[in-house]
Amino acid sequence: MATRRVLAALVLGLALAPSARAGDATGAFAPYEDILQVIADLTWHLNDDTYRFPPPKDATGHELYQLALRRIENWEKRYPGRLVDVTGFTRAEALEHLGEYERAAEAYRQVGAMQSPLAEKARAGADRSAAFAEAAALPEWGDDLDASLTALRKKLDAWGALVQRFDGTPYQAAAMAEEERLESTVARLIVENRRAIEDGPKTAERSLRFLVEKHADSKNLPEHILRLGDLYAELARDYVEQHARPLAFDPDEFDARADRALDMYRKVATWDGAPEKPEAQGRFAAFDAYKTSVLARYR
Amino acid sequence: MRPAALVLAAAALACPAFVRAGDLLDDVAAQQADVEQRVREILVHRLEGDARALAADVARLEARDEARRDRGLAPTGLTDDVRYLAASLAPTRDAARDALHAVLRAHPDDVVRHLAEHRLEADDAEAANRILSDDRHNRRAAIINDAVRPLGVFSGGALFAAINPILLAGSAVDSIATTAVNLWNYNRLSTPEREALARYRQTLVRQPRTQDAPEIARAIRRLGAKRAAALCAETVALGKKALGERDLDHAVFYLRTADGMEGCGAAARPLAEAREALARRAAREEAGRWPVDEPPEPETGAEADDYHALLVATALGEPGAMIEAASRFLQRHDDSDFAPSARYVVAVARDLAGHHDEAKVALEALARDGRTTAGRAAAGALASVEFRRVDAIADAERRHFRDTLKYVFLGGQLDGRTALHSGTQLAAQGVQAAESLGIFNVIGVLTRAWTAWRKDPVSNQAIIDRGEEFLARQPEAPEANEVHEKLAAAYERAGQYGRALMHYRATRAPDPGRVKRLEAKMAADLLEQADKGPPNRVLLTGIVDHFPETKAADKARKRLGELPPDGDTTLDKALLLANPTLLGPDGLDLDPALLDGDRKNGELADAGVALADGALKLTLDDDAAPGHRVETRRLSSDAWARAKAAAQEALYESLVTADRRDPEIGPLEKYVPVYVQGSFGDGGLSVAPAVKMRRYRSTEKALYE
């Protein structure tokens, strides 16, 4: 009997024991006491590879570069004139990691002009940020598709040069991320204008496939695959629109087109750990429902 | 009826070789021209849309059939078809339904009967009536069944009822509680009701003047009000659930949506609560971006200088300089308010310098003091994936194990009802009644243990997510091998054998035996997928090619052998036997000897024939060789067209006349309204009588859920 009670107590204990919750140890998001901690957290993640991995988060789930920037700015507002070289320099670092190169260059320049042990590094930072800002300032759009593509080509060349220049440094990741963003913009432009381009669907597919292949190490790879899936889905919908009359519609042809989209969605929908996984599951379910509905309509 | 079928029927009637005796041949031949003329007239009436003329045609054919019967001859066989044809010209829904009922009353042939029945079933209002009637029946049956079921559970504890009848009180109270809950939910909007509402609406849109319109309108009002109330309640419930989980963005979305619904007053209060919580969160977020009101300040002089030097070193991010500055600060100002931050800098610098374990030690020491913000920040850092590394995966594994134990010993359904049941039993029996909570329900425990062994009842996703994240960030870490092992196990438990195999192969020394077992599981899983829906030749071939030594590959090979040849129109042997006219020169032009059961002269296999790419492919059995062989006959374009048309006609007819009765329902079952239900599951062994439910079968169920 005693054994049974021990067993009962054990099982009830198991049932009633609360699961450990993430974040319990970290406490709530609260005002900070010491700017040194803010700077230490930023320093910890200055060399993160933001091309391959998402931006870092603090223990409360806030994006660290943004949080550091806001906290430093608020410190400067509350205590103007205190530790200006340190706050100016770290503000510039945060801005640089957030892609605000012009503002970062300006902040570095201000520190570079001060009597501070940070001045020399700040001047180097100013040069680097200015180079990034120059590339970032190039236009991405023109009056028409050709002009936009030409502008993008020029900007891509500028970023490509920065990728080479900062090869092997922590700053290369930012240039690669920017290059990826621009190539993604090019692909989107081609996809959007595929009807106006000769052999548009194939060119659009090639541009998205290029993105998938070139940026296989990027954190955005699942997103690129989803976009390829979106293109295939659009092409399947185009097919239905262009063959709306029942006798013009070929179920096998539609099926093949729809399955290409579903294959892409499924890749991401089964990708454990990818932030895009739930979105891909939703898109797979939505497009699968569309496929079923179309096939039922023409059965 | 389709004109082609009508013509076929007429042709069948005119064909003397069918069923006519020799003395009738002259009679049939004499009437052939007359019948053809009559069919032509009927078709013309149909094409002109002349309902009155078609009615007269029906009357004339009835009179002709009567006369033929009087003379001892078979009826024309045309009357059913023409009656059905006439029904299609009925101007209103009511007239069409009356005409279709008249067709059925005349006991038509199978094809016409099925077509008429389908027309009647496809009537939205008729279908809605039937759905609602079944739904009412099922609600009542569910109340009775749920009330009776608890009294029929034979768990370990319930067996004690033979000695101590007080134990029955638990079951009785469960029965009463279940009934009360069911009665409370009795009027809840169901999926069938949603479908009925949509179908009633569709009927009124199509046929607003039908004689059933007032009744349908009343049903629409009643169901519409119920649906609106259900939508309000569901949306508010979603909002409240999100609010309870502190998911304020979703909570506000649902509650704002509900608040905008007419008559949905229940949303106002939780919406105000959610908005207030949102405002509080925004204020908290904003406060977290500012320093505290009175932050400590370093004393001017040495402390301020060293603090500035520490800040500069940290901003520059050189680990050596950071450690040097922090150490100097701690050496000189160990009791300073900034000492915890300096220790935090030491930890950060050690990690940046690649001394991960030393950094962890420093953070652990700092985290022991939870009063300082640096201590809390250290605790936060230790909780991150970078520091928890394999520990985080191990934690997830421990939680998984604990949840599995919970499931095995207590079951997976510890909800309000079972809690009430257990509570009542506890009250009745004191501590000893704990046995009946499931601890002593040996049958239930063993069943759940078996279930857990066969298929993991608990999600492995947390382990998988953490493991994958670890490998994505640190694929070359020393712990990678261990993580691959853990992931292989988690994926295997989750039934994702492909991923399990991939991770297991990535371990340092994979055991070939386990690789084989995983391959076998993966192949079996693929075979299960291939068995769902129409035969999947690609998947079956893949199993044979990639996992040739597994049992699943053997089964796949067998399935592939049984598959009919590739073709866009396939006719199996049973269909050909049921439609001998298909063998004639107007159809497939096959030698009847292929279906005479004699393998010596060649016999068509069960797979039958397939029409594809202008050829007829025959799967044959003969004594010449074991197994099947496929013979391909090229057809001329005329022969191809004839064969294709005849095959499609036969396939369509077999579809129309297919038996749609639920295969699980025997022919006499509808006369017995009750059955004995028995189950052997989580709750133990259960045997109890129950009222039969009517299965809700909707072709478009997903549209109403």
Coordinates of N, CA, C and O in Angstrom, one line a residue, chain B residues 501-617:
Chain B
L501 N 17.3 9.8 -40.6 CA 18.4 9.1 -41.3 C 19.5 10.1 -41.7 O 20.7 9.8 -41.5
M502 N 19.1 11.3 -42.1 CA 20.1 12.3 -42.5 C 21.0 12.6 -41.3 O 22.2 12.6 -41.4
H503 N 20.4 12.9 -40.2 CA 21.2 13.2 -39.0 C 22.0 12.1 -38.5 O 23.1 12.2 -38.0
Y504 N 21.4 10.9 -38.5 CA 22.1 9.7 -38.0 C 23.3 9.4 -38.9 O 24.4 9.1 -38.3
R505 N 23.2 9.6 -40.2 CA 24.3 9.4 -41.1 C 25.4 10.4 -40.8 O 26.6 10.2 -41.1
A506 N 25.0 11.6 -40.3 CA 26.0 12.7 -40.0 C 26.8 12.4 -38.7 O 27.7 13.2 -38.4
T507 N 26.4 11.4 -37.9 CA 27.1 11.2 -36.7 C 28.5 10.5 -37.0 O 28.7 10.0 -38.2
R508 N 29.4 10.5 -36.0 CA 30.7 10.0 -36.3 C 30.8 8.6 -36.8 O 31.4 8.2 -37.8
A509 N 30.1 7.7 -36.1 CA 30.2 6.3 -36.4 C 28.8 5.7 -36.4 O 28.4 5.0 -35.5
P510 N 28.0 5.9 -37.5 CA 26.6 5.4 -37.5 C 26.6 3.8 -37.6 O 27.4 3.2 -38.3
D511 N 25.8 3.2 -36.8 CA 25.7 1.8 -36.7 C 24.9 1.3 -38.0 O 23.7 1.8 -38.2
P512 N 25.5 0.5 -38.8 CA 24.8 0.0 -40.0 C 23.4 -0.6 -39.8 O 22.5 -0.4 -40.5
G513 N 23.3 -1.3 -38.6 CA 22.0 -1.9 -38.3 C 21.0 -0.9 -38.1 O 19.8 -1.0 -38.6
R514 N 21.3 0.2 -37.4 CA 20.3 1.2 -37.1 C 20.0 2.0 -38.4 O 18.8 2.4 -38.6
V515 N 21.0 2.2 -39.3 CA 20.7 2.8 -40.6 C 19.7 2.0 -41.3 O 18.7 2.5 -41.9
K516 N 19.9 0.7 -41.3 CA 18.9 -0.2 -42.0 C 17.5 -0.1 -41.4 O 16.5 -0.1 -42.2
R517 N 17.5 -0.1 -40.1 CA 16.2 0.0 -39.5 C 15.5 1.3 -39.9 O 14.3 1.3 -40.1
L518 N 16.2 2.4 -39.9 CA 15.7 3.7 -40.2 C 15.2 3.7 -41.7 O 14.2 4.2 -42.0
E519 N 16.0 3.0 -42.5 CA 15.7 3.0 -44.0 C 14.4 2.2 -44.1 O 13.5 2.5 -44.9
A520 N 14.3 1.1 -43.3 CA 13.0 0.3 -43.4 C 11.8 1.1 -43.0 O 10.8 1.0 -43.6
K521 N 12.0 1.9 -41.9 CA 10.9 2.7 -41.4 C 10.5 3.7 -42.5 O 9.3 4.0 -42.7
M522 N 11.5 4.3 -43.1 CA 11.3 5.4 -44.1 C 10.5 4.8 -45.3 O 9.6 5.4 -45.8
A523 N 11.0 3.6 -45.7 CA 10.4 3.0 -46.9 C 8.9 2.6 -46.5 O 8.0 2.8 -47.4
A524 N 8.7 2.1 -45.3 CA 7.3 1.8 -44.9 C 6.4 3.0 -44.9 O 5.3 3.0 -45.3
D525 N 7.0 4.1 -44.4 CA 6.3 5.4 -44.4 C 5.9 5.8 -45.8 O 4.8 6.3 -46.1
L526 N 6.9 5.7 -46.7 CA 6.6 6.1 -48.1 C 5.6 5.2 -48.7 O 4.7 5.7 -49.5
L527 N 5.6 3.9 -48.4 CA 4.6 3.0 -48.9 C 3.2 3.4 -48.5 O 2.3 3.3 -49.2
E528 N 3.2 3.8 -47.2 CA 1.9 4.2 -46.6 C 1.4 5.4 -47.4 O 0.2 5.5 -47.7
Q529 N 2.3 6.3 -47.7 CA 1.8 7.5 -48.5 C 1.4 7.1 -49.9 O 0.4 7.6 -50.4
A530 N 2.1 6.1 -50.5 CA 1.8 5.7 -51.9 C 0.4 5.0 -51.9 O -0.3 5.0 -52.9
D531 N 0.0 4.4 -50.7 CA -1.2 3.7 -50.7 C -2.4 4.6 -50.5 O -3.6 4.2 -50.7
K532 N -2.1 5.9 -50.2 CA -3.2 6.8 -50.0 C -3.6 7.4 -51.4 O -2.7 7.7 -52.2
G533 N -4.8 7.4 -51.8 CA -5.2 8.0 -53.1 C -4.9 7.0 -54.2 O -4.6 5.8 -54.0
P534 N -4.9 7.5 -55.4 CA -4.7 6.7 -56.6 C -3.3 6.1 -56.6 O -2.4 6.7 -56.0
P535 N -3.0 5.0 -57.3 CA -1.7 4.4 -57.3 C -0.6 5.4 -57.7 O -0.8 6.1 -58.7
N536 N 0.5 5.4 -56.9 CA 1.5 6.4 -57.2 C 2.7 5.6 -57.7 O 3.6 5.2 -57.0
R537 N 2.8 5.5 -59.0 CA 3.9 4.7 -59.6 C 5.3 5.3 -59.3 O 6.2 4.6 -59.0
V538 N 5.4 6.6 -59.3 CA 6.7 7.3 -59.1 C 7.2 6.9 -57.7 O 8.4 6.5 -57.5
L539 N 6.3 7.1 -56.7 CA 6.7 6.8 -55.3 C 7.1 5.3 -55.1 O 8.1 5.0 -54.5
L540 N 6.2 4.4 -55.7 CA 6.5 3.0 -55.6 C 7.9 2.7 -56.2 O 8.7 1.9 -55.6
T541 N 8.1 3.2 -57.4 CA 9.4 3.0 -58.0 C 10.5 3.5 -57.2 O 11.6 2.9 -57.1
G542 N 10.3 4.7 -56.6 CA 11.4 5.3 -55.7 C 11.7 4.4 -54.5 O 12.9 4.2 -54.2
I543 N 10.7 3.7 -53.9 CA 10.9 2.8 -52.8 C 11.7 1.6 -53.3 O 12.7 1.2 -52.6
V544 N 11.4 1.1 -54.4 CA 12.1 -0.1 -55.0 C 13.6 0.3 -55.3 O 14.5 -0.4 -55.0
D545 N 13.8 1.5 -55.9 CA 15.1 1.9 -56.3 C 16.0 2.3 -55.1 O 17.2 1.9 -55.0
H546 N 15.4 3.0 -54.1 CA 16.3 3.5 -53.0 C 16.4 2.6 -51.8 O 17.3 2.7 -51.0
F547 N 15.4 1.8 -51.6 CA 15.4 0.9 -50.4 C 15.1 -0.5 -50.8 O 14.1 -1.1 -50.4
P548 N 15.9 -1.0 -51.8 CA 15.6 -2.3 -52.4 C 15.5 -3.5 -51.4 O 14.8 -4.5 -51.7
E549 N 16.2 -3.4 -50.3 CA 16.3 -4.6 -49.4 C 15.2 -4.6 -48.3 O 15.2 -5.4 -47.5
T550 N 14.3 -3.6 -48.3 CA 13.3 -3.5 -47.3 C 12.1 -4.3 -47.6 O 11.8 -4.6 -48.8
K551 N 11.3 -4.6 -46.6 CA 10.0 -5.3 -46.8 C 9.1 -4.4 -47.7 O 8.3 -4.9 -48.5
A552 N 9.1 -3.1 -47.4 CA 8.3 -2.2 -48.1 C 8.6 -2.2 -49.6 O 7.7 -2.1 -50.5
A553 N 9.9 -2.4 -49.9 CA 10.3 -2.5 -51.4 C 9.6 -3.7 -52.0 O 9.2 -3.7 -53.2
D554 N 9.6 -4.8 -51.2 CA 8.9 -6.1 -51.8 C 7.5 -5.8 -52.1 O 7.0 -6.1 -53.1
K555 N 6.8 -5.1 -51.1 CA 5.4 -4.8 -51.3 C 5.2 -3.8 -52.5 O 4.3 -3.9 -53.3
A556 N 6.2 -2.8 -52.6 CA 6.1 -1.9 -53.7 C 6.2 -2.6 -55.0 O 5.5 -2.3 -56.0
R557 N 7.2 -3.5 -55.1 CA 7.3 -4.3 -56.3 C 6.0 -5.0 -56.7 O 5.6 -5.0 -57.9
K558 N 5.4 -5.6 -55.7 CA 4.2 -6.3 -55.9 C 3.1 -5.4 -56.4 O 2.4 -5.6 -57.4
R559 N 3.0 -4.2 -55.8 CA 2.0 -3.2 -56.2 C 2.2 -2.8 -57.6 O 1.3 -2.6 -58.4
L560 N 3.5 -2.6 -57.9 CA 3.8 -2.1 -59.3 C 3.4 -3.2 -60.3 O 2.9 -2.8 -61.4
G561 N 3.6 -4.4 -60.0 CA 3.2 -5.5 -60.9 C 1.7 -5.6 -61.1 O 1.2 -6.0 -62.1
E562 N 1.0 -5.1 -60.0 CA -0.5 -5.2 -60.1 C -1.1 -4.0 -60.8 O -2.2 -4.0 -61.2
L563 N -0.3 -3.0 -61.0 CA -0.8 -1.8 -61.6 C -1.1 -2.0 -63.1 O -0.4 -2.7 -63.8
P564 N -2.2 -1.4 -63.6 CA -2.5 -1.5 -65.0 C -1.5 -0.8 -65.8 O -0.8 0.1 -65.2
P565 N -1.4 -1.1 -67.1 CA -0.4 -0.4 -67.9 C -0.7 1.1 -67.9 O -1.9 1.5 -67.7
D566 N 0.3 1.9 -68.1 CA 0.1 3.4 -68.1 C -0.9 3.7 -69.2 O -0.9 3.2 -70.3
G567 N -1.9 4.5 -68.9 CA -2.8 4.9 -70.0 C -3.8 5.9 -69.4 O -4.0 6.0 -68.2
D568 N -4.4 6.7 -70.3 CA -5.3 7.7 -69.8 C -6.7 7.1 -69.6 O -7.5 7.7 -68.9
T569 N -7.0 6.0 -70.2 CA -8.3 5.4 -69.9 C -8.1 3.9 -69.7 O -7.5 3.2 -70.5
T570 N -8.4 3.5 -68.4 CA -8.2 2.1 -68.1 C -9.5 1.3 -67.8 O -10.3 1.9 -67.1
L571 N -9.6 0.1 -68.3 CA -10.8 -0.7 -68.1 C -10.4 -2.0 -67.5 O -9.7 -2.8 -68.2
D572 N -10.7 -2.3 -66.3 CA -10.3 -3.6 -65.7 C -11.2 -4.7 -66.3 O -12.2 -4.5 -66.9
K573 N -10.8 -5.9 -65.9 CA -11.4 -7.1 -66.5 C -12.9 -7.2 -66.0 O -13.8 -7.5 -66.8
A574 N -13.1 -6.8 -64.7 CA -14.5 -6.9 -64.2 C -15.4 -6.0 -65.0 O -16.6 -6.4 -65.3
L575 N -14.9 -4.8 -65.4 CA -15.8 -3.9 -66.1 C -16.1 -4.4 -67.5 O -17.2 -4.3 -68.1
L576 N -15.1 -5.1 -68.1 CA -15.2 -5.6 -69.5 C -16.2 -6.8 -69.4 O -17.1 -6.9 -70.3
L577 N -16.2 -7.6 -68.4 CA -17.1 -8.7 -68.3 C -18.5 -8.2 -68.1 O -19.5 -8.8 -68.6
A578 N -18.6 -7.1 -67.3 CA -20.0 -6.5 -67.1 C -20.5 -5.8 -68.3 O -21.7 -5.5 -68.4
N579 N -19.7 -5.4 -69.3 CA -20.1 -4.7 -70.5 C -19.6 -5.4 -71.7 O -18.7 -5.0 -72.4
P580 N -20.2 -6.6 -72.1 CA -19.7 -7.4 -73.2 C -19.7 -6.6 -74.5 O -19.0 -6.9 -75.4
T581 N -20.7 -5.6 -74.6 CA -20.7 -4.9 -75.9 C -19.4 -4.1 -76.2 O -19.2 -3.8 -77.3
L582 N -18.7 -3.9 -75.1 CA -17.4 -3.2 -75.3 C -16.4 -4.0 -76.2 O -15.5 -3.4 -76.8
L583 N -16.6 -5.3 -76.2 CA -15.7 -6.2 -76.9 C -15.9 -6.1 -78.4 O -15.0 -6.5 -79.2
G584 N -17.1 -5.7 -78.8 CA -17.5 -5.7 -80.2 C -16.7 -4.8 -81.1 O -15.9 -3.9 -80.6
P585 N -16.9 -4.8 -82.4 CA -16.2 -4.0 -83.3 C -16.5 -2.5 -83.2 O -15.7 -1.6 -83.5
D586 N -17.7 -2.2 -82.6 CA -18.0 -0.8 -82.3 C -17.3 -0.3 -81.0 O -17.4 0.9 -80.7
G587 N -16.6 -1.2 -80.3 CA -15.9 -0.8 -79.1 C -14.4 -1.0 -79.2 O -13.8 -0.4 -80.1
L588 N -14.0 -2.0 -78.4 CA -12.5 -2.2 -78.4 C -12.1 -3.3 -79.4 O -10.9 -3.5 -79.6
D589 N -13.0 -4.0 -80.0 CA -12.7 -5.0 -81.0 C -11.8 -6.0 -80.4 O -10.7 -6.3 -81.0
L590 N -12.2 -6.7 -79.3 CA -11.4 -7.7 -78.7 C -11.9 -9.1 -78.9 O -13.2 -9.3 -79.0
D591 N -11.1 -10.1 -79.0 CA -11.5 -11.5 -79.2 C -12.2 -11.9 -77.9 O -11.5 -11.9 -76.8
P592 N -13.4 -12.4 -77.9 CA -14.1 -12.9 -76.7 C -13.4 -14.0 -76.0 O -13.5 -14.2 -74.8
A593 N -12.5 -14.7 -76.7 CA -11.7 -15.8 -76.1 C -10.8 -15.2 -75.0 O -10.4 -16.0 -74.1
L594 N -10.5 -14.0 -75.0 CA -9.7 -13.4 -74.0 C -10.4 -13.3 -72.6 O -9.7 -13.1 -71.6
L595 N -11.7 -13.5 -72.7 CA -12.4 -13.4 -71.4 C -13.1 -14.7 -71.1 O -14.1 -14.8 -70.3
D596 N -12.7 -15.9 -71.8 CA -13.4 -17.1 -71.5 C -12.9 -17.9 -70.4 O -13.3 -19.1 -70.2
G597 N -11.9 -17.4 -69.7 CA -11.3 -18.1 -68.5 C -10.3 -19.2 -68.9 O -9.8 -19.9 -68.0
D598 N -10.0 -19.3 -70.2 CA -9.0 -20.4 -70.6 C -7.7 -19.7 -70.9 O -7.5 -19.0 -71.8
R599 N -6.7 -20.0 -70.0 CA -5.4 -19.4 -70.1 C -4.6 -19.9 -71.3 O -3.7 -19.2 -71.8
K600 N -5.0 -21.1 -71.8 CA -4.3 -21.6 -72.9 C -4.4 -20.8 -74.2 O -3.4 -20.6 -75.0
N601 N -5.6 -20.2 -74.4 CA -5.7 -19.3 -75.6 C -5.5 -17.9 -75.3 O -5.9 -17.0 -76.0
G602 N -4.9 -17.6 -74.1 CA -4.7 -16.2 -73.7 C -5.9 -15.7 -72.9 O -7.0 -15.9 -73.3
E603 N -5.6 -15.0 -71.8 CA -6.7 -14.5 -71.0 C -6.3 -13.1 -70.4 O -5.1 -12.9 -70.1
L604 N -7.3 -12.3 -70.5 CA -7.0 -10.9 -70.0 C -6.8 -11.0 -68.5 O -7.6 -11.6 -67.8
A605 N -5.8 -10.3 -68.0 CA -5.5 -10.3 -66.5 C -6.5 -9.3 -65.9 O -7.2 -8.6 -66.5
D606 N -6.5 -9.3 -64.5 CA -7.5 -8.4 -63.8 C -7.2 -7.0 -64.2 O -8.2 -6.2 -64.1
A607 N -6.0 -6.6 -64.4 CA -5.7 -5.2 -64.8 C -6.4 -4.7 -66.0 O -6.6 -3.5 -66.2
G608 N -6.8 -5.7 -66.9 CA -7.6 -5.3 -68.1 C -6.8 -4.6 -69.2 O -5.7 -5.0 -69.5
V609 N -7.4 -3.6 -69.8 CA -6.8 -2.9 -70.9 C -6.7 -1.4 -70.6 O -7.4 -0.9 -69.8
A610 N -5.8 -0.8 -71.3 CA -5.7 0.7 -71.2 C -5.6 1.3 -72.6 O -5.0 0.7 -73.5
L611 N -6.2 2.4 -72.8 CA -6.1 3.2 -74.0 C -5.2 4.4 -73.8 O -5.4 5.2 -72.9
A612 N -4.1 4.4 -74.6 CA -3.2 5.5 -74.5 C -2.4 5.7 -75.7 O -2.0 4.7 -76.4
D613 N -2.2 7.0 -76.1 CA -1.4 7.3 -77.3 C -1.7 6.6 -78.5 O -0.9 6.0 -79.2
G614 N -3.0 6.5 -78.8 CA -3.5 5.8 -80.0 C -3.3 4.3 -80.1 O -3.3 3.7 -81.1
A615 N -3.1 3.7 -78.9 CA -2.9 2.3 -78.9 C -3.7 1.6 -77.7 O -4.1 2.3 -76.8
L616 N -4.0 0.3 -77.9 CA -4.7 -0.4 -76.9 C -3.6 -1.3 -76.2 O -3.0 -2.1 -76.9
K617 N -3.5 -1.2 -74.9 CA -2.5 -2.0 -74.2 C -3.3 -3.1 -73.4 O -4.1 -2.7 -72.6

